[in-house]
PDB file of C-alpha atoms in Angstrom:
ATOM      1  CA  MET A   1     189.030 -26.703  50.261  1.00  0.00           C
ATOM      2  CA  ALA A   2     186.510 -29.431  51.069  1.00  0.00           C
ATOM      3  CA  ARG A   3     184.318 -26.871  52.824  1.00  0.00           C
ATOM      4  CA  VAL A   4     184.413 -24.562  50.082  1.00  0.00           C
ATOM      5  CA  ILE A   5     183.274 -27.274  47.425  1.00  0.00           C
ATOM      6  CA  SER A   6     180.953 -28.899  49.674  1.00  0.00           C
ATOM      7  CA  LEU A   7     178.440 -26.106  50.200  1.00  0.00           C
ATOM      8  CA  PRO A   8     177.983 -25.221  46.418  1.00  0.00           C
ATOM      9  CA  ALA A   9     177.677 -29.046  45.607  1.00  0.00           C
ATOM     10  CA  THR A  10     175.115 -29.377  48.411  1.00  0.00           C
ATOM     11  CA  GLY A  11     173.199 -26.563  47.144  1.00  0.00           C
ATOM     12  CA  ILE A  12     173.339 -27.689  43.542  1.00  0.00           C
ATOM     13  CA  LEU A  13     172.110 -31.296  44.663  1.00  0.00           C
ATOM     14  CA  VAL A  14     169.100 -29.757  46.559  1.00  0.00           C
ATOM     15  CA  LEU A  15     168.224 -27.604  43.674  1.00  0.00           C
ATOM     16  CA  LEU A  16     168.397 -30.610  41.189  1.00  0.00           C
ATOM     17  CA  PHE A  17     166.343 -32.848  43.896  1.00  0.00           C
ATOM     18  CA  GLY A  18     163.824 -29.892  44.102  1.00  0.00           C
ATOM     19  CA  CYS A  19     163.339 -29.462  40.477  1.00  0.00           C
ATOM     20  CA  GLY A  20     163.017 -33.266  40.014  1.00  0.00           C
ATOM     21  CA  LEU A  21     160.413 -33.373  42.647  1.00  0.00           C
ATOM     22  CA  LEU A  22     158.607 -30.397  41.184  1.00  0.00           C
ATOM     23  CA  ALA A  23     158.688 -32.090  37.670  1.00  0.00           C
ATOM     24  CA  PHE A  24     157.154 -35.159  39.197  1.00  0.00           C
ATOM     25  CA  VAL A  25     154.419 -33.456  40.866  1.00  0.00           C
ATOM     26  CA  ALA A  26     153.521 -31.478  37.768  1.00  0.00           C
ATOM     27  CA  ALA A  27     153.524 -34.587  35.675  1.00  0.00           C
ATOM     28  CA  ALA A  28     151.404 -36.391  38.237  1.00  0.00           C
ATOM     29  CA  TRP A  29     148.938 -33.498  38.232  1.00  0.00           C
ATOM     30  CA  MET A  30     148.698 -33.660  34.408  1.00  0.00           C
ATOM     31  CA  VAL A  31     147.499 -37.253  34.871  1.00  0.00           C
ATOM     32  CA  VAL A  32     145.249 -36.903  37.875  1.00  0.00           C
ATOM     33  CA  LEU A  33     143.473 -33.641  36.750  1.00  0.00           C
ATOM     34  CA  PRO A  34     141.917 -35.254  33.486  1.00  0.00           C
ATOM     35  CA  MET A  35     141.020 -38.227  35.176  1.00  0.00           C
ATOM     36  CA  ALA A  36     139.232 -36.288  37.911  1.00  0.00           C
ATOM     37  CA  VAL A  37     137.404 -34.021  35.310  1.00  0.00           C
ATOM     38  CA  ALA A  38     136.707 -36.523  32.570  1.00  0.00           C
ATOM     39  CA  PRO A  39     133.329 -38.005  34.102  1.00  0.00           C
ATOM     40  CA  TYR A  40     131.932 -34.482  34.712  1.00  0.00           C
ATOM     41  CA  LEU A  41     132.781 -33.556  31.012  1.00  0.00           C
ATOM     42  CA  LEU A  42     131.317 -36.755  29.457  1.00  0.00           C
ATOM     43  CA  ALA A  43     128.279 -36.439  31.389  1.00  0.00           C
ATOM     44  CA  LEU A  44     127.950 -32.785  30.324  1.00  0.00           C
ATOM     45  CA  VAL A  45     128.452 -33.917  26.583  1.00  0.00           C
ATOM     46  CA  ASN A  46     125.739 -36.547  27.047  1.00  0.00           C
ATOM     47  CA  ARG A  47     123.217 -34.081  28.450  1.00  0.00           C
ATOM     48  CA  ARG A  48     123.827 -31.740  25.605  1.00  0.00           C
ATOM     49  CA  SER A  49     123.325 -34.516  23.121  1.00  0.00           C
ATOM     50  CA  GLU A  50     120.109 -35.425  24.730  1.00  0.00           C
ATOM     51  CA  LEU A  51     118.857 -31.890  24.404  1.00  0.00           C
ATOM     52  CA  ARG A  52     119.964 -31.788  20.812  1.00  0.00           C
ATOM     53  CA  ALA A  53     118.001 -35.131  20.164  1.00  0.00           C
ATOM     54  CA  ASP A  54     115.089 -33.647  21.739  1.00  0.00           C
ATOM     55  CA  ALA A  55     115.213 -30.427  19.453  1.00  0.00           C
ATOM     56  CA  HIS A  56     115.830 -32.756  16.479  1.00  0.00           C
ATOM     57  CA  ALA A  57     112.616 -34.648  17.457  1.00  0.00           C
ATOM     58  CA  ALA A  58     110.681 -31.440  17.821  1.00  0.00           C
ATOM     59  CA  ASP A  59     111.843 -30.170  14.434  1.00  0.00           C
ATOM     60  CA  LEU A  60     110.428 -33.246  12.982  1.00  0.00           C
ATOM     61  CA  GLY A  61     107.064 -32.422  14.582  1.00  0.00           C
ATOM     62  CA  PHE A  62     107.147 -34.612  17.640  1.00  0.00           C
ATOM     63  CA  ALA A  63     107.165 -31.886  20.181  1.00  0.00           C
ATOM     64  CA  HIS A  64     103.726 -32.451  21.538  1.00  0.00           C
ATOM     65  CA  PRO A  65     104.111 -36.140  21.924  1.00  0.00           C
ATOM     66  CA  LEU A  66     107.608 -35.985  23.414  1.00  0.00           C
ATOM     67  CA  ALA A  67     106.201 -33.314  25.859  1.00  0.00           C
ATOM     68  CA  GLY A  68     103.473 -35.761  26.928  1.00  0.00           C
ATOM     69  CA  VAL A  69     106.003 -38.413  27.486  1.00  0.00           C
ATOM     70  CA  LEU A  70     108.316 -36.126  29.728  1.00  0.00           C
ATOM     71  CA  HIS A  71     105.333 -35.114  31.725  1.00  0.00           C
ATOM     72  CA  THR A  72     104.210 -38.591  32.252  1.00  0.00           C
ATOM     73  CA  MET A  73     107.890 -39.567  33.397  1.00  0.00           C
ATOM     74  CA  ARG A  74     108.111 -36.643  35.492  1.00  0.00           C
ATOM     75  CA  ALA A  75     104.811 -37.602  37.224  1.00  0.00           C
ATOM     76  CA  HIS A  76     105.925 -41.155  37.821  1.00  0.00           C
ATOM     77  CA  GLU A  77     109.312 -39.873  39.252  1.00  0.00           C
ATOM     78  CA  GLU A  78     107.431 -37.483  41.650  1.00  0.00           C
ATOM     79  CA  ALA A  79     104.974 -40.167  42.649  1.00  0.00           C
ATOM     80  CA  SER A  80     107.744 -42.789  43.610  1.00  0.00           C
ATOM     81  CA  TYR A  81     109.470 -40.042  45.615  1.00  0.00           C
ATOM     82  CA  ALA A  82     106.252 -39.329  47.562  1.00  0.00           C
ATOM     83  CA  ALA A  83     105.634 -43.126  47.833  1.00  0.00           C
ATOM     84  CA  ALA A  84     109.019 -43.481  49.352  1.00  0.00           C
ATOM     85  CA  GLY A  85     108.466 -40.953  52.003  1.00  0.00           C
ATOM     86  CA  PRO A  86     110.605 -38.248  53.438  1.00  0.00           C
ATOM     87  CA  GLN A  87     113.713 -40.600  53.412  1.00  0.00           C
ATOM     88  CA  ALA A  88     113.641 -40.805  49.704  1.00  0.00           C
ATOM     89  CA  ARG A  89     117.045 -39.616  48.368  1.00  0.00           C
ATOM     90  CA  ARG A  90     116.714 -36.778  45.926  1.00  0.00           C
ATOM     91  CA  THR A  91     119.629 -36.196  43.620  1.00  0.00           C
ATOM     92  CA  GLY A  92     122.094 -33.684  44.853  1.00  0.00           C
ATOM     93  CA  GLY A  93     124.531 -31.508  42.931  1.00  0.00           C
ATOM     94  CA  LEU A  94     127.112 -33.943  42.449  1.00  0.00           C
ATOM     95  CA  ALA A  95     124.674 -36.535  41.148  1.00  0.00           C
ATOM     96  CA  LYS A  96     123.254 -34.003  38.819  1.00  0.00           C
ATOM     97  CA  LEU A  97     126.535 -33.277  37.424  1.00  0.00           C
ATOM     98  CA  LEU A  98     127.368 -36.960  36.843  1.00  0.00           C
ATOM     99  CA  SER A  99     123.929 -37.599  35.357  1.00  0.00           C
ATOM    100  CA  SER A 100     123.984 -38.360  31.573  1.00  0.00           C
ATOM    101  CA  HIS A 101     120.429 -37.154  30.932  1.00  0.00           C
ATOM    102  CA  PRO A 102     119.112 -33.679  31.844  1.00  0.00           C
ATOM    103  CA  ASP A 103     116.194 -33.647  34.238  1.00  0.00           C
ATOM    104  CA  TYR A 104     112.743 -33.436  33.090  1.00  0.00           C
ATOM    105  CA  ALA A 105     112.108 -29.920  33.951  1.00  0.00           C
ATOM    106  CA  ASP A 106     115.164 -28.809  31.804  1.00  0.00           C
ATOM    107  CA  ARG A 107     113.978 -30.940  28.972  1.00  0.00           C
ATOM    108  CA  LEU A 108     110.507 -29.485  28.929  1.00  0.00           C
ATOM    109  CA  GLN A 109     111.961 -25.979  29.340  1.00  0.00           C
ATOM    110  CA  HIS A 110     114.010 -26.604  25.997  1.00  0.00           C
ATOM    111  CA  LEU A 111     110.874 -27.910  24.223  1.00  0.00           C
ATOM    112  CA  GLN A 112     108.555 -25.033  25.372  1.00  0.00           C
ATOM    113  CA  PRO A 113     109.463 -22.913  22.236  1.00  0.00           C
ATOM    114  CA  TYR A 114     108.407 -25.552  20.030  1.00  0.00           C
ATOM    115  CA  LEU A 115     105.263 -26.193  22.090  1.00  0.00           C
ATOM    116  CA  ASP A 116     104.422 -22.557  21.549  1.00  0.00           C
ATOM    117  CA  GLY A 117     104.715 -22.771  17.901  1.00  0.00           C
ATOM    118  CA  ARG A 118     108.062 -20.760  17.464  1.00  0.00           C
ATOM    119  CA  PRO A 119     110.874 -23.035  17.230  1.00  0.00           C
ATOM    120  CA  PRO A 120     114.231 -21.261  18.125  1.00  0.00           C
ATOM    121  CA  ARG A 121     116.701 -20.467  15.342  1.00  0.00           C
TER     122      ARG A 121
END
């Protein structure tokens, strides 16, 4: 009689333990995943906000001065990379994803319609 009861009881215990372990892993994953993705999403929101701020400044008529400042900042950045030599560290893909500001080329590209006299709508 003990053998007949022991086998199903062992199966039920293994099933319960497995379900508990699966629930724990799922709960831990739901904590780890947002923590891993949050910095990238926050950086994306910051970059989009910066582009919106540039568009707002361009709507107010500051497209040409802003473009001049961005060209100057881009030239200074390129000069600092050239002065540092070939060992200068360029930003890679991961650093770009975590950057809170878009690079100068993207900002200038988004300003181009304002500079051409045809603001996007």
